[in-house]
Coordinates of C-alpha atoms in Angstrom, one line a residue:
X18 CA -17.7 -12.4 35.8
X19 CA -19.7 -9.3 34.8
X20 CA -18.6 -7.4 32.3
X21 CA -17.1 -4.1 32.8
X22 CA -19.3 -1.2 31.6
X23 CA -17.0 -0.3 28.4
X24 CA -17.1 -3.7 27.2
X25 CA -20.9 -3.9 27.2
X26 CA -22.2 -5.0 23.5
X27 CA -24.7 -1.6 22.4
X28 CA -26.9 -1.1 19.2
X29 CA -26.6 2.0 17.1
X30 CA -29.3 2.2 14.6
X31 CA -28.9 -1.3 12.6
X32 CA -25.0 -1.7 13.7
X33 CA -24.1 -4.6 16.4
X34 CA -21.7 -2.7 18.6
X35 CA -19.2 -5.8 20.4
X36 CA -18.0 -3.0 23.0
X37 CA -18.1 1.1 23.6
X38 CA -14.3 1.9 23.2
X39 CA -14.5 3.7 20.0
X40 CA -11.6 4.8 17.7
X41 CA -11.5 8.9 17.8
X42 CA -10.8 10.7 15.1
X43 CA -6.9 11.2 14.7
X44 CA -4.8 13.8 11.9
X45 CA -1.7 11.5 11.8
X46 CA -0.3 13.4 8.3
X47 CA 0.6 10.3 6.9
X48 CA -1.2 10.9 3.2
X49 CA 1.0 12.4 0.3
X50 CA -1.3 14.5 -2.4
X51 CA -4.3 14.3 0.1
X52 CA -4.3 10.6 -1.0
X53 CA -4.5 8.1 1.9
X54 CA -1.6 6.1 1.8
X55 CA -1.1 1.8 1.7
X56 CA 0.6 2.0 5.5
X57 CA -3.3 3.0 6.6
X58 CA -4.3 -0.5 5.6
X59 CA -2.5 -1.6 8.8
X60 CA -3.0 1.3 11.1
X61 CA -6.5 1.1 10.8
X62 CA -6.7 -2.8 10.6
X63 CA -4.8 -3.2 14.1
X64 CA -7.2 -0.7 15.8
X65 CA -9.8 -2.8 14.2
X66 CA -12.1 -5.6 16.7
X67 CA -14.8 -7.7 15.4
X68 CA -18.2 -4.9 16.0
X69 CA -16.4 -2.0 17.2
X70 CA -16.4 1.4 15.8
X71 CA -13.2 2.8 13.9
X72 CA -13.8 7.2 13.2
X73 CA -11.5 8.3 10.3
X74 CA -8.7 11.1 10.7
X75 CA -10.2 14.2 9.8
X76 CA -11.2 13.9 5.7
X77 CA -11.3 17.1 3.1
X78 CA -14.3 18.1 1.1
X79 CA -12.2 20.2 -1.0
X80 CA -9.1 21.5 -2.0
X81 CA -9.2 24.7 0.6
X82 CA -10.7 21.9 3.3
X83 CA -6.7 21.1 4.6
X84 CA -5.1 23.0 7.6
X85 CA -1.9 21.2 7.5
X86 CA 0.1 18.8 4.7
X87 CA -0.2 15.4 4.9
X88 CA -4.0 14.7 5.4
X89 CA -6.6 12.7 3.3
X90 CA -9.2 14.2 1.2
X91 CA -12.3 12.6 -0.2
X92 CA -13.9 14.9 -3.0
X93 CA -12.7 13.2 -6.3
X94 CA -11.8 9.8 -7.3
X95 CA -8.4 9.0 -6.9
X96 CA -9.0 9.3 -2.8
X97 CA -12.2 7.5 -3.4
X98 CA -10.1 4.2 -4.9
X99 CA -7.5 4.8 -2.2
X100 CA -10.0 4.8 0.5
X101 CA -11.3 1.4 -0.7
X102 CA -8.6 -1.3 0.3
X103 CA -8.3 0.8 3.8
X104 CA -12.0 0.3 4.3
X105 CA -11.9 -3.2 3.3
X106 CA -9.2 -4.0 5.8
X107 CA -11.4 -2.6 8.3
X108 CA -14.5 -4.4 7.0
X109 CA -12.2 -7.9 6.6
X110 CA -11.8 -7.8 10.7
X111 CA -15.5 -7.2 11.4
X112 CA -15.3 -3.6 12.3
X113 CA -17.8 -0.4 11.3
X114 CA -16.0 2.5 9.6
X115 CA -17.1 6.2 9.8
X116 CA -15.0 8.8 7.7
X117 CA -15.2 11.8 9.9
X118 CA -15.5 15.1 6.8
X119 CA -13.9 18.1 7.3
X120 CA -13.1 21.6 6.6
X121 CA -10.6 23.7 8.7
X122 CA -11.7 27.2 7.9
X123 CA -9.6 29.6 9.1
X124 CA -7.3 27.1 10.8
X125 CA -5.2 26.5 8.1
X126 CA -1.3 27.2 7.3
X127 CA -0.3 29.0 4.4
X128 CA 1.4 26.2 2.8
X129 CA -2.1 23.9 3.1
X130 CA -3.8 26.3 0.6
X131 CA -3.7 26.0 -3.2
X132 CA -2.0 28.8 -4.7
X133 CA -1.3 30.7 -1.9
X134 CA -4.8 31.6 -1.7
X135 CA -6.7 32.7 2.0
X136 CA -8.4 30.4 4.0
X137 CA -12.5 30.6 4.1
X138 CA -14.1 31.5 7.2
X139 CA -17.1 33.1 8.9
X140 CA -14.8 36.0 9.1
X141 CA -11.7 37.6 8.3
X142 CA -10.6 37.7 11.9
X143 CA -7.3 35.3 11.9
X144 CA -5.7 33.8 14.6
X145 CA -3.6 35.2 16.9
X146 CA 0.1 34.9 15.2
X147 CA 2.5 32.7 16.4
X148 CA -0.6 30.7 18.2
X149 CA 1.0 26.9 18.8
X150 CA 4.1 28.5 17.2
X151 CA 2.4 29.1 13.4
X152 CA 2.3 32.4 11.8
X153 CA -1.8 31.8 10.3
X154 CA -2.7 33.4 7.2
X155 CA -5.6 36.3 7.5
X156 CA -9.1 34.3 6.2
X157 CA -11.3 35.5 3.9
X158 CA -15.1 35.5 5.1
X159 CA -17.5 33.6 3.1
X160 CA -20.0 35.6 1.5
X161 CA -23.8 34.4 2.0
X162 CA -24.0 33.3 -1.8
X163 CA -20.9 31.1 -1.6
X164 CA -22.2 29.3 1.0
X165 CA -24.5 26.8 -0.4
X166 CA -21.0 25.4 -2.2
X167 CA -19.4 24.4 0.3
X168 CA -22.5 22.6 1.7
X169 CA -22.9 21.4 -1.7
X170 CA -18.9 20.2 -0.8
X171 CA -19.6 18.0 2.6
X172 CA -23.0 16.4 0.8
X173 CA -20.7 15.1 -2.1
X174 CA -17.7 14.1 0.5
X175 CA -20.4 12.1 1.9
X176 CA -21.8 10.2 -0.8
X177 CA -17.9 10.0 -2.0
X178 CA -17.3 8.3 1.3
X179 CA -20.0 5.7 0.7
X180 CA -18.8 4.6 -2.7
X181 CA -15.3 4.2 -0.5
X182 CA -17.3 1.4 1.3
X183 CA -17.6 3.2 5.0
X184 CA -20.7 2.6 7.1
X185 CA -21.6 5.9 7.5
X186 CA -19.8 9.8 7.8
X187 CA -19.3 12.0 10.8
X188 CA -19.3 15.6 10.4
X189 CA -16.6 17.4 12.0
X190 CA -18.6 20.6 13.8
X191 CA -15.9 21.0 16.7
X192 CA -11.9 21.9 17.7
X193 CA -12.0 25.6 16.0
X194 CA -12.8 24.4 12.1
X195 CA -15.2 25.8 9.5
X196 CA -17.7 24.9 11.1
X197 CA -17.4 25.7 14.5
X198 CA -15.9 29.1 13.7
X199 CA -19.5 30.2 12.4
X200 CA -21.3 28.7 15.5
X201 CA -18.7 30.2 18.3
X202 CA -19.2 33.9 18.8
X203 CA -15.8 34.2 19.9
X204 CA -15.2 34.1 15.8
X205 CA -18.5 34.4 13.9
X206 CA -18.6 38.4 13.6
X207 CA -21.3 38.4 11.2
X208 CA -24.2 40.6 10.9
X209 CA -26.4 38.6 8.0
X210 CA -28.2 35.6 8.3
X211 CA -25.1 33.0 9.3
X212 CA -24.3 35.5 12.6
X213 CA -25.6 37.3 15.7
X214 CA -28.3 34.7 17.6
X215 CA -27.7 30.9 18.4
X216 CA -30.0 30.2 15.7
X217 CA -28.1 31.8 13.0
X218 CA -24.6 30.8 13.9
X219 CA -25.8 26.9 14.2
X220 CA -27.3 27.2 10.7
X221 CA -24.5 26.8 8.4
X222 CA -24.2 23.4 10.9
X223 CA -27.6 22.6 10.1
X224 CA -27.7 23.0 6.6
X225 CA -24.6 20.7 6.2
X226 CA -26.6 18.0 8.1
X227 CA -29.6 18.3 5.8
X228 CA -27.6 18.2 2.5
X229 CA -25.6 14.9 4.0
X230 CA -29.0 13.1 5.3
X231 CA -30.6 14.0 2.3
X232 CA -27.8 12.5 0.2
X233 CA -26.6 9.5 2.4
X234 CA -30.0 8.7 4.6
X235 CA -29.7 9.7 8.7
X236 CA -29.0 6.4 10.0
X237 CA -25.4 7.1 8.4
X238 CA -24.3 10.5 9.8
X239 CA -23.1 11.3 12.9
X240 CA -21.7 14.7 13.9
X241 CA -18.6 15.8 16.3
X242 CA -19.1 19.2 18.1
X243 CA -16.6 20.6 20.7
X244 CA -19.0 23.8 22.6
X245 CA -17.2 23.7 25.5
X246 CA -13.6 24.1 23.3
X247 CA -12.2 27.4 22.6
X248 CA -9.2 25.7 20.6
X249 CA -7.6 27.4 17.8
X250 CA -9.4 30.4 19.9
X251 CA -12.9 29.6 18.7
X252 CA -14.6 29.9 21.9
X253 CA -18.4 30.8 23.1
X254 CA -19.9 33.1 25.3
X255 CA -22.8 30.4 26.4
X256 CA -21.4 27.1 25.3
X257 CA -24.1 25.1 27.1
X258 CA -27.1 27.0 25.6
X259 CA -24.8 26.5 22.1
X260 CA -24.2 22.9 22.9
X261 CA -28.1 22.2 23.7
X262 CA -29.4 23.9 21.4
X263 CA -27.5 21.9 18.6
X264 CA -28.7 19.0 20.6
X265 CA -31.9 19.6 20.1
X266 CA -32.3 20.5 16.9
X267 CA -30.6 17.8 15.3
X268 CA -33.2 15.7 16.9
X269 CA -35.4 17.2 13.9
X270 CA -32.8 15.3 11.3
X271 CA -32.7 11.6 13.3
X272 CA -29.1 11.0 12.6
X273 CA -27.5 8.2 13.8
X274 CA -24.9 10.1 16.8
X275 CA -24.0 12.6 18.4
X276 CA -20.0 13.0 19.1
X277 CA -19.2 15.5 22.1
X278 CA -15.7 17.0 23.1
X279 CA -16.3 16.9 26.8
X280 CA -12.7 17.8 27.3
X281 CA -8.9 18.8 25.5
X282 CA -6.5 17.2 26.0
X283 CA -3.2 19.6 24.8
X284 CA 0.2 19.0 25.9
X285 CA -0.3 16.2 27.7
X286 CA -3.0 18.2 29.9
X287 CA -6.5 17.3 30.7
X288 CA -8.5 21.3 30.2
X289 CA -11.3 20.3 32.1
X290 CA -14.4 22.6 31.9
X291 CA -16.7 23.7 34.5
X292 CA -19.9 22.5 31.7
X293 CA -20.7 18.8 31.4
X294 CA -22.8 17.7 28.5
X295 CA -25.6 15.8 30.1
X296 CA -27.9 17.9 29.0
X297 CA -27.1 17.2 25.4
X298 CA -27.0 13.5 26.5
X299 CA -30.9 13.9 27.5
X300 CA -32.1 16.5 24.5
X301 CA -30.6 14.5 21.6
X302 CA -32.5 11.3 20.7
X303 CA -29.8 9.2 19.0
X304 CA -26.6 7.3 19.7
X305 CA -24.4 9.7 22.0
X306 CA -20.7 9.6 22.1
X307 CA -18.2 11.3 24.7
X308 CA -14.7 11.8 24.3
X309 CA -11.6 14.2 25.7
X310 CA -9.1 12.9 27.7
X311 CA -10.8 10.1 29.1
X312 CA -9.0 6.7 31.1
X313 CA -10.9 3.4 31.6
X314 CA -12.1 4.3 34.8
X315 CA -13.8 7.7 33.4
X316 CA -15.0 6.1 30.5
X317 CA -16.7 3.0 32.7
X318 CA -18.1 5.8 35.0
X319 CA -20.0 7.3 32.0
X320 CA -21.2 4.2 30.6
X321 CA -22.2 2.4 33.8
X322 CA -24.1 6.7 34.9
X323 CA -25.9 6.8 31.9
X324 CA -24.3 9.8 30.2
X325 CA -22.9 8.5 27.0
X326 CA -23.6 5.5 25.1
X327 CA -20.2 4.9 23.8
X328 CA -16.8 6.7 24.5
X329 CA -14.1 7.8 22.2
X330 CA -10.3 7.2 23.0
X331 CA -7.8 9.4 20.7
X332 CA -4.4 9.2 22.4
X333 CA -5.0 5.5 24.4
X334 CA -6.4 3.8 21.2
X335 CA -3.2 5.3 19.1
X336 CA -1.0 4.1 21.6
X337 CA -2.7 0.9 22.5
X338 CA -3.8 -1.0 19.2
X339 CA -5.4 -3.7 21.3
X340 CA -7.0 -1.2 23.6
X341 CA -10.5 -2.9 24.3
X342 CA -8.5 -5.9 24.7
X343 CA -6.0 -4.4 27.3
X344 CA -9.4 -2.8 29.3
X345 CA -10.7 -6.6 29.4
X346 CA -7.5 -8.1 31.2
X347 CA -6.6 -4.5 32.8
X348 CA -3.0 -4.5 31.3
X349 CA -0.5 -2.0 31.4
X350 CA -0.9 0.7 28.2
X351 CA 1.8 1.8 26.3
X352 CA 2.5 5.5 26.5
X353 CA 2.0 7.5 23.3
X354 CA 5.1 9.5 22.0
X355 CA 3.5 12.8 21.0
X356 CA 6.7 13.9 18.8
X357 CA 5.7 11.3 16.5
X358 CA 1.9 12.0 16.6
X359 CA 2.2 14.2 12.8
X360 CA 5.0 13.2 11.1
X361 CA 5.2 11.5 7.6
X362 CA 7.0 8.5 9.0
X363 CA 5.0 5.2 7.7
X364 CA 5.7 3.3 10.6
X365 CA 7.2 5.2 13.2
X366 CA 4.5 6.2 15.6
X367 CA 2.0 5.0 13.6
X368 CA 1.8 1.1 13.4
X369 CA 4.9 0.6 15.4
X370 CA 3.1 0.1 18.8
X371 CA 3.3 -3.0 20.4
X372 CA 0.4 -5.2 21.2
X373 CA 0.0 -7.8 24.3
X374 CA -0.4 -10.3 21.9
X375 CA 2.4 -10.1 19.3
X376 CA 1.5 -12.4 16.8
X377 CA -0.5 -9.5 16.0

């Protein structure tokens, strides 16, 4: 018997891809000190299948990168060494391992920041207070000659996240962060050269993806961006002209993927859009991932069209350890408890989901 789509071997650059369903990124907040904890070891182990593609939770270059407590970082050496045995489990099982780097900009709470201090942004607009029931501190905006730091800060996350042993690093440009708040207009107020056309919102983005090619190589750095989104109110007046025109110039860099948000899922709701990114699909010349809300039978429909390469599964693959393996025999999925989604617990919700197989 044929196949279904999903479960279709693909190449990506030099990796052997068994099947498309592809770990999403996931913030689980179960690091202490912005060190990844031992309980990963298994999280990301039973998500793990011989040639398929694990993304990390959302990583920190920096001290300022966290929005919340309880996520990893990867700018000095202690995360580094902790990050090691986690990839190695991963590695041990046959899987490839991207650590998605981040920076959440304005979309940070208070008690994230070291000393108290304001969250950076492209400006020094916050979030509306009380927005998903958090009072956010005002950000300060980044001035033009502070910049080149914290693109300095993703290019030596990066090579950090190589000596951790992962295959590669996917920069997280989407869902209202740092760097998405300088290529949304909603947010990005600025009148230099970071604001006002397409061109100079997208080129903090840009620069970022220069500094982590030129340090890592392209064939290891893939990119996440959300244009459609407006979460954490970082919206865009023209998010398909933003969304292609990223598209098309990271064709000028030859990285390895392209990750698109087609849709949000928030409180258990699908927030479809009225864009589709198929024209992203055709500009960008590299591996291209689609993820938001998607079921088996979307995600088949997308491979089998031609309008993604592989799909990413956030709330299914948390839920579902064995989820390429429940797709194969079309089993029943375990329903995901969102109340346990960010809490500290190192089982509960995290590695306590049951598997068809439970030798496992």
């Amino acid at each position: 018997m044929e196949k279904i789509p999903l479960l279709k071997p693909y190449k990506m650059g030099n990796f052997e891809i068994n099947h498309r369903v592809v770990l999403a990124p996931l913030t689980r907040c179960r690091s202490f000190a912005s060190l990844p904890q031992p309980h990963a070891i298994l999280y990301y182990s039973q998500r793990t299948t011989n040639g398929g593609l694990l993304i990390s939770e959302s990583t920190g270059i920096s001290e300022t990168a966290h929005g919340m407590p309880g996520t990893p970082g990867i700018w000095k050496k202690e995360q580094v060494e902790a990050w090691k045995p986690i990839v190695q489990a991963v590695h041990e099982k046959g899987g490839f391992f991207f650590c998605q780097i981040w920076h959440t900009g304005r979309a940070a709470t208070h008690e994230s920041q070291p000393n108290g201090m304001a969250p950076i942004s492209s400006t020094d607009k916050g979030c509306t207070p009380g927005l998903q029931g958090k009072e956010w501190p005002v950000p300060r905006r980044l001035s033009v000659d502070e910049i080149p730091q914290v693109v300095d800060d993703y290019r030596i996350a990066a090579r950090n996240a190589i000596e951790a042993g992962f295959d590669g690093v996917e920069i997280h440009a989407g869902n209202g962060c740092l760097i998405d708040q300088f290529m949304k207009d909603q947010v990005n107020d600025r009148t230099d050269e970071y604001g006002g056309t397409i061109e100079k919102r997208c080129r903090f983005a840009l620069e970022v993806v220069k500094a982590v090619v030129d340090e890592i190589g392209a064939k290891k750095v893939g990119i996440q961006i959300s244009p459609f989104a407006d979460f954490m109110e970082s919206g865009d007046s023209n998010p398909e002209a933003l969304g292609l025109f990223v598209a098309e110039s990271l064709t000028n860099y030859e990285i390895l993927y392209l990750h698109v948000i087609e849709m949000m899922k928030v409180d258990e709701h699908i927030h479809e859009t009225p864009y589709r990114s198929l024209p992203m699909r055709r500009a960008f010349n590299g591996t291209f991932i689609s993820g938001g809300g998607y079921d088996k039978d979307d995600g088949n429909k997308m491979i089998d069209n031609n309008h993604a390469d592989l799909i990413s599964y956030g709330r299914l693959f948390l839920a579902n350890p064995d989820l390429p393996k429940r797709f194969a025999v079309d089993a029943p999925l375990n329903k995901c408890n969102s109340d346990t989604f960010c809490i500290p617990d190192p089982v509960v919700g995290y590695t306590d989901y049951s598997f068809l197989d439970q030798s496992n």
